[in-house]
Structure formats: structure tokens, C-alpha cells
Amino acid sequence: MEITDLPDNAVRQHFQLHYDGLARLLEVHLITGEIYVYRGVTRTTYQHFIDAAHPALYYHNVIAHHGCIQIRFNSLHLSEIGRDAAEMLPLPKSHLIATIAYDNAQSLLLVTFIEKRQLLYPNVPRETVEILLHALDPDEYYKKSITVQYACCAVK
């Protein structure tokens, strides 16, 4: 994962970028505190964003038109397995993970660790999340299955 700070002094805008080339995900932190994750962002598009003379203009004209997942930590709306309503699911047997949330429609898994760090995993099948929820040792399953098979982006 590449992390870049990208100021645009002309319009007093600042972007913090987290790019995962394998997953083609670009996470954009805005100065307002909002976080957006864009899908399908190629390395070339990411590089043009970084090199743009006016990053804010490039963001609005190019990046903002990619498929987007908006994340607000005080009102996170990811679907619980089998439901449309959002809920953070605790993993009581885990010593690493505090909660997980899963979005069925987009196959997104959000993992919140005990120390409050959060990782977002795209393209995770529902079955994998169900196994994690019911695993005898969820920490071991997370380390050996999810971290090895799925690219992630740190969201906070």
C-alpha cells in the first residue's frame, strides 16, 4: 500500500491517499474528515492524480467518477450477514479483533481491531465471513485465510 499526502494550495484542499494497486482501491481522506474508497483506480490514474497541476480539479473530474464507497466512522452503514441493516458484530473469542462488519451487496469486510485500527477488505465472500464469525480461533483464521487471500486498505 502506498500512502501519499497531496496538497492543493490553490484551493486550500488537502488529500491523504492510500493506494492498493493489487486491489485497485484508492482511499481518499479529505480535510473535512470524510473518507472515500474508490474502486477500479488504475496505477496510471493514481499517478496522474499525484502529478496533476491541480489535484482538486483532477479529483472532481476523474477520481470522483469511479465507483465509490463512503465511510463515516460515526455512522458506518455496512450490512450484517443476511440483513440489510448495519451492525458491528463482536468476535468474543478473538484477542486481536474487536468487531467486524460485512456488506453483502459489495462483498466488503470491515475489521476493527482492539487497538481501534480498521482494515477494509474488498471481494470477500460471505462464506469466508461466516467461517470467521464461527471459528474456534478467529485470530488464527484471520491471519491464515483473510490476510493471505485478500488485499486490504487501512481506513483508520
GROMACS .gro file of C-alpha atoms in nm:
model
  156
    1MET     CA    1   0.000   0.000   0.000
    2GLU     CA    2   0.125   0.345  -0.092
    3ILE     CA    3   0.045   0.646   0.126
    4THR     CA    4   0.073   0.998  -0.015
    5ASP     CA    5  -0.009   1.345   0.115
    6LEU     CA    6  -0.132   1.563  -0.170
    7PRO     CA    7  -0.195   1.933  -0.101
    8ASP     CA    8  -0.363   2.167  -0.349
    9ASN     CA    9  -0.277   2.509  -0.210
   10ALA     CA   10  -0.464   2.696  -0.484
   11VAL     CA   11  -0.800   2.584  -0.342
   12ARG     CA   12  -0.688   2.507   0.015
   13GLN     CA   13  -0.765   2.140  -0.024
   14HIS     CA   14  -0.561   1.853   0.114
   15PHE     CA   15  -0.586   1.485   0.027
   16GLN     CA   16  -0.430   1.193   0.206
   17LEU     CA   17  -0.420   0.898  -0.033
   18HIS     CA   18  -0.385   0.528   0.038
   19TYR     CA   19  -0.348   0.326  -0.282
   20ASP     CA   20  -0.358  -0.052  -0.314
   21GLY     CA   21  -0.250  -0.142  -0.667
   22LEU     CA   22  -0.340  -0.511  -0.643
   23ALA     CA   23  -0.698  -0.440  -0.538
   24ARG     CA   24  -0.713  -0.120  -0.750
   25LEU     CA   25  -0.853   0.068  -0.450
   26LEU     CA   26  -0.783   0.433  -0.375
   27GLU     CA   27  -0.873   0.557  -0.030
   28VAL     CA   28  -0.906   0.937  -0.012
   29HIS     CA   29  -0.911   1.122   0.320
   30LEU     CA   30  -1.047   1.475   0.280
   31ILE     CA   31  -0.965   1.765   0.507
   32THR     CA   32  -1.330   1.762   0.622
   33GLY     CA   33  -1.276   1.420   0.780
   34GLU     CA   34  -1.473   1.225   0.520
   35ILE     CA   35  -1.317   0.912   0.376
   36TYR     CA   36  -1.398   0.769   0.035
   37VAL     CA   37  -1.276   0.442  -0.113
   38TYR     CA   38  -1.278   0.431  -0.494
   39ARG     CA   39  -1.277   0.103  -0.687
   40GLY     CA   40  -1.114   0.032  -1.022
   41VAL     CA   41  -0.846   0.301  -0.998
   42THR     CA   42  -0.551   0.202  -1.217
   43ARG     CA   43  -0.192   0.281  -1.129
   44THR     CA   44  -0.185   0.526  -1.422
   45THR     CA   45  -0.490   0.714  -1.293
   46TYR     CA   46  -0.339   0.722  -0.943
   47GLN     CA   47  -0.008   0.855  -1.081
   48HIS     CA   48  -0.188   1.125  -1.285
   49PHE     CA   49  -0.371   1.231  -0.967
   50ILE     CA   50  -0.043   1.268  -0.779
   51ASP     CA   51   0.124   1.452  -1.070
   52ALA     CA   52  -0.172   1.680  -1.151
   53ALA     CA   53  -0.106   2.053  -1.151
   54HIS     CA   54  -0.445   2.099  -0.982
   55PRO     CA   55  -0.521   1.785  -0.775
   56ALA     CA   56  -0.862   1.912  -0.657
   57LEU     CA   57  -0.975   1.959  -1.018
   58TYR     CA   58  -0.843   1.615  -1.117
   59TYR     CA   59  -1.020   1.463  -0.816
   60HIS     CA   60  -1.356   1.615  -0.912
   61ASN     CA   61  -1.321   1.547  -1.287
   62VAL     CA   62  -1.169   1.197  -1.281
   63ILE     CA   63  -1.138   1.022  -0.944
   64ALA     CA   64  -1.487   1.108  -0.816
   65HIS     CA   65  -1.640   0.927  -1.116
   66HIS     CA   66  -1.506   0.586  -1.009
   67GLY     CA   67  -1.726   0.351  -0.805
   68CYS     CA   68  -1.720   0.486  -0.451
   69ILE     CA   69  -1.776   0.358  -0.101
   70GLN     CA   70  -1.821   0.640   0.152
   71ILE     CA   71  -1.717   0.562   0.506
   72ARG     CA   72  -1.812   0.776   0.804
   73PHE     CA   73  -1.695   0.628   1.129
   74ASN     CA   74  -1.967   0.777   1.346
   75SER     CA   75  -2.243   0.637   1.122
   76LEU     CA   76  -2.100   0.333   0.948
   77HIS     CA   77  -2.362   0.153   0.743
   78LEU     CA   78  -2.235  -0.188   0.640
   79SER     CA   79  -2.474  -0.481   0.620
   80GLU     CA   80  -2.477  -0.760   0.874
   81ILE     CA   81  -2.470  -1.105   0.718
   82GLY     CA   82  -2.810  -1.187   0.573
   83ARG     CA   83  -2.959  -0.847   0.654
   84ASP     CA   84  -2.977  -0.502   0.503
   85ALA     CA   85  -2.940  -0.316   0.834
   86ALA     CA   86  -2.594  -0.225   0.959
   87GLU     CA   87  -2.441  -0.369   1.271
   88MET     CA   88  -2.092  -0.422   1.407
   89LEU     CA   89  -2.054  -0.787   1.504
   90PRO     CA   90  -1.828  -0.868   1.802
   91LEU     CA   91  -1.581  -1.157   1.797
   92PRO     CA   92  -1.573  -1.255   2.166
   93LYS     CA   93  -1.318  -1.537   2.115
   94SER     CA   94  -1.067  -1.304   1.947
   95HIS     CA   95  -0.772  -1.138   2.118
   96LEU     CA   96  -0.698  -0.918   1.814
   97ILE     CA   97  -1.032  -0.825   1.657
   98ALA     CA   98  -1.299  -0.625   1.841
   99THR     CA   99  -1.570  -0.626   1.573
  100ILE     CA  100  -1.637  -0.699   1.208
  101ALA     CA  101  -1.896  -0.563   0.968
  102TYR     CA  102  -1.988  -0.710   0.632
  103ASP     CA  103  -2.163  -0.558   0.332
  104ASN     CA  104  -2.338  -0.834   0.137
  105ALA     CA  105  -2.410  -0.621  -0.169
  106GLN     CA  106  -2.049  -0.512  -0.219
  107SER     CA  107  -1.868  -0.809  -0.056
  108LEU     CA  108  -1.680  -0.576   0.180
  109LEU     CA  109  -1.544  -0.687   0.516
  110LEU     CA  110  -1.451  -0.420   0.772
  111VAL     CA  111  -1.232  -0.545   1.057
  112THR     CA  112  -1.192  -0.327   1.368
  113PHE     CA  113  -0.907  -0.432   1.592
  114ILE     CA  114  -0.898  -0.398   1.968
  115GLU     CA  115  -0.646  -0.113   1.938
  116LYS     CA  116  -0.904   0.071   1.715
  117ARG     CA  117  -0.725   0.030   1.379
  118GLN     CA  118  -0.960  -0.060   1.094
  119LEU     CA  119  -0.895  -0.253   0.772
  120LEU     CA  120  -1.135  -0.281   0.479
  121TYR     CA  121  -1.120  -0.595   0.263
  122PRO     CA  122  -1.300  -0.591  -0.075
  123ASN     CA  123  -1.420  -0.902  -0.262
  124VAL     CA  124  -1.455  -1.123   0.048
  125PRO     CA  125  -1.722  -1.392   0.001
  126ARG     CA  126  -1.999  -1.421   0.258
  127GLU     CA  127  -1.894  -1.779   0.338
  128THR     CA  128  -1.548  -1.659   0.448
  129VAL     CA  129  -1.705  -1.409   0.688
  130GLU     CA  130  -1.938  -1.674   0.829
  131ILE     CA  131  -1.640  -1.903   0.894
  132LEU     CA  132  -1.459  -1.615   1.069
  133LEU     CA  133  -1.765  -1.549   1.287
  134HIS     CA  134  -1.791  -1.912   1.397
  135ALA     CA  135  -1.422  -2.011   1.404
  136LEU     CA  136  -1.287  -2.171   1.721
  137ASP     CA  137  -0.981  -1.947   1.686
  138PRO     CA  138  -1.085  -1.639   1.483
  139ASP     CA  139  -0.739  -1.481   1.517
  140GLU     CA  140  -0.573  -1.782   1.355
  141TYR     CA  141  -0.834  -1.799   1.079
  142TYR     CA  142  -0.796  -1.425   1.013
  143LYS     CA  143  -0.416  -1.448   0.990
  144LYS     CA  144  -0.402  -1.763   0.777
  145SER     CA  145  -0.701  -1.709   0.549
  146ILE     CA  146  -0.810  -1.349   0.518
  147THR     CA  147  -0.477  -1.165   0.534
  148VAL     CA  148  -0.320  -1.408   0.286
  149GLN     CA  149  -0.603  -1.422   0.031
  150TYR     CA  150  -0.745  -1.068   0.025
  151ALA     CA  151  -0.589  -0.727  -0.035
  152CYS     CA  152  -0.689  -0.459   0.214
  153CYS     CA  153  -0.676  -0.088   0.272
  154ALA     CA  154  -0.638   0.075   0.612
  155VAL     CA  155  -0.930   0.305   0.670
  156LYS     CA  156  -0.839   0.445   1.009
   0.00000   0.00000   0.00000
